[in-house]
Amino acid sequence: MEKYLDAFVNAFTGTADWTWKSILFEVPWYTNYFWGLTAISLFVWLLEIAFPWRKEQSIFRRDFWLDAFYMYFNFFMFSIVISGFYEILGLLFGEINITAKSIALLDISNWAPWAQLLVFFIILDFVQWFTHVLLHKYRFLWKFHKVHHSVKEMGFAAHLRYHWMENVLYKPLKTFGVMLLGGFEPEQAYIVHFIAIAIGHFNHSNIKITWGPLKYIFNNPVMHLYHHAFVLPEGTYGVNYGISLSLWDYIFKTNYIPEDSGTIEIGFKGDDKFPKDFIHQNLYGFKKGEK
């Protein structure tokens, strides 16, 4: 029991210490996700101000500050809280001989750096795409995912507006993706993480970008806006599930972009009764009778 407690405390304090050092610029710039997130956010926001897609939308759109808080809460504060539990989970798996090596599909540690990053990026993105499909397909998961879809005006910070339970669901599956690679995360993985943040911010931004012919590979704001559409194609529980890559939606026929005016209503049926504050949104999904 003592080793689990020690593991929990060490992971918690270690993550908290690293986050604090990041704020103080005491970590290498390429691992400083705090200021990296801040810089990317400011850059995309300035582009929203300079080149707004929906020109009637305010610079400080509806729920701007709520979403800004979500960004730092989900990316840092909750990560500190949950880090100890993941460390204990790792120890438990080790005791029953479930390790990265035991389920690895391939070992990319000796590949060229560019190949490591590419495979790492593709596998993690597919794992997240698949998880995203599950969040829409199953009602008990959709209840938590509703927080993300409760956004009524789209902007970059909506990217990280999601229920804390999504952290619990996504992190183990992303870890599973790394385990498929032999538990190996490329030394330059920070490049993948920063690219994913930037693409996610753009996807939710008030900017009209399609990436031209690359739209069949990379997700974009026009495509992702229809993922948030209030009215979905009949017979579906969602469309355009892509995280960074749109590729999976085109492969599995879940793509849907009927037009590109950017004026569609977003949200879901009953969102007018959905909690509007951070606390109640993050308590949502646990009460009997909630749909």
Coordinates of C-alpha atoms in Angstrom, one line a residue, residues 79 82-83 86 166-176:
S79 CA -3.6 17.0 -15.2
I82 CA -5.2 13.0 -12.0
S83 CA -1.5 12.3 -12.5
Y86 CA -2.5 7.2 -13.6
E166 CA -13.1 13.2 -21.1
N167 CA -9.6 13.5 -19.6
V168 CA -10.2 10.2 -17.8
L169 CA -11.3 8.6 -21.0
Y170 CA -8.8 10.0 -23.5
K171 CA -5.6 9.8 -21.5
P172 CA -5.6 5.9 -21.0
L173 CA -6.5 5.4 -24.7
K174 CA -3.7 7.8 -25.8
T175 CA -1.4 5.9 -23.5
F176 CA -2.6 2.7 -25.1

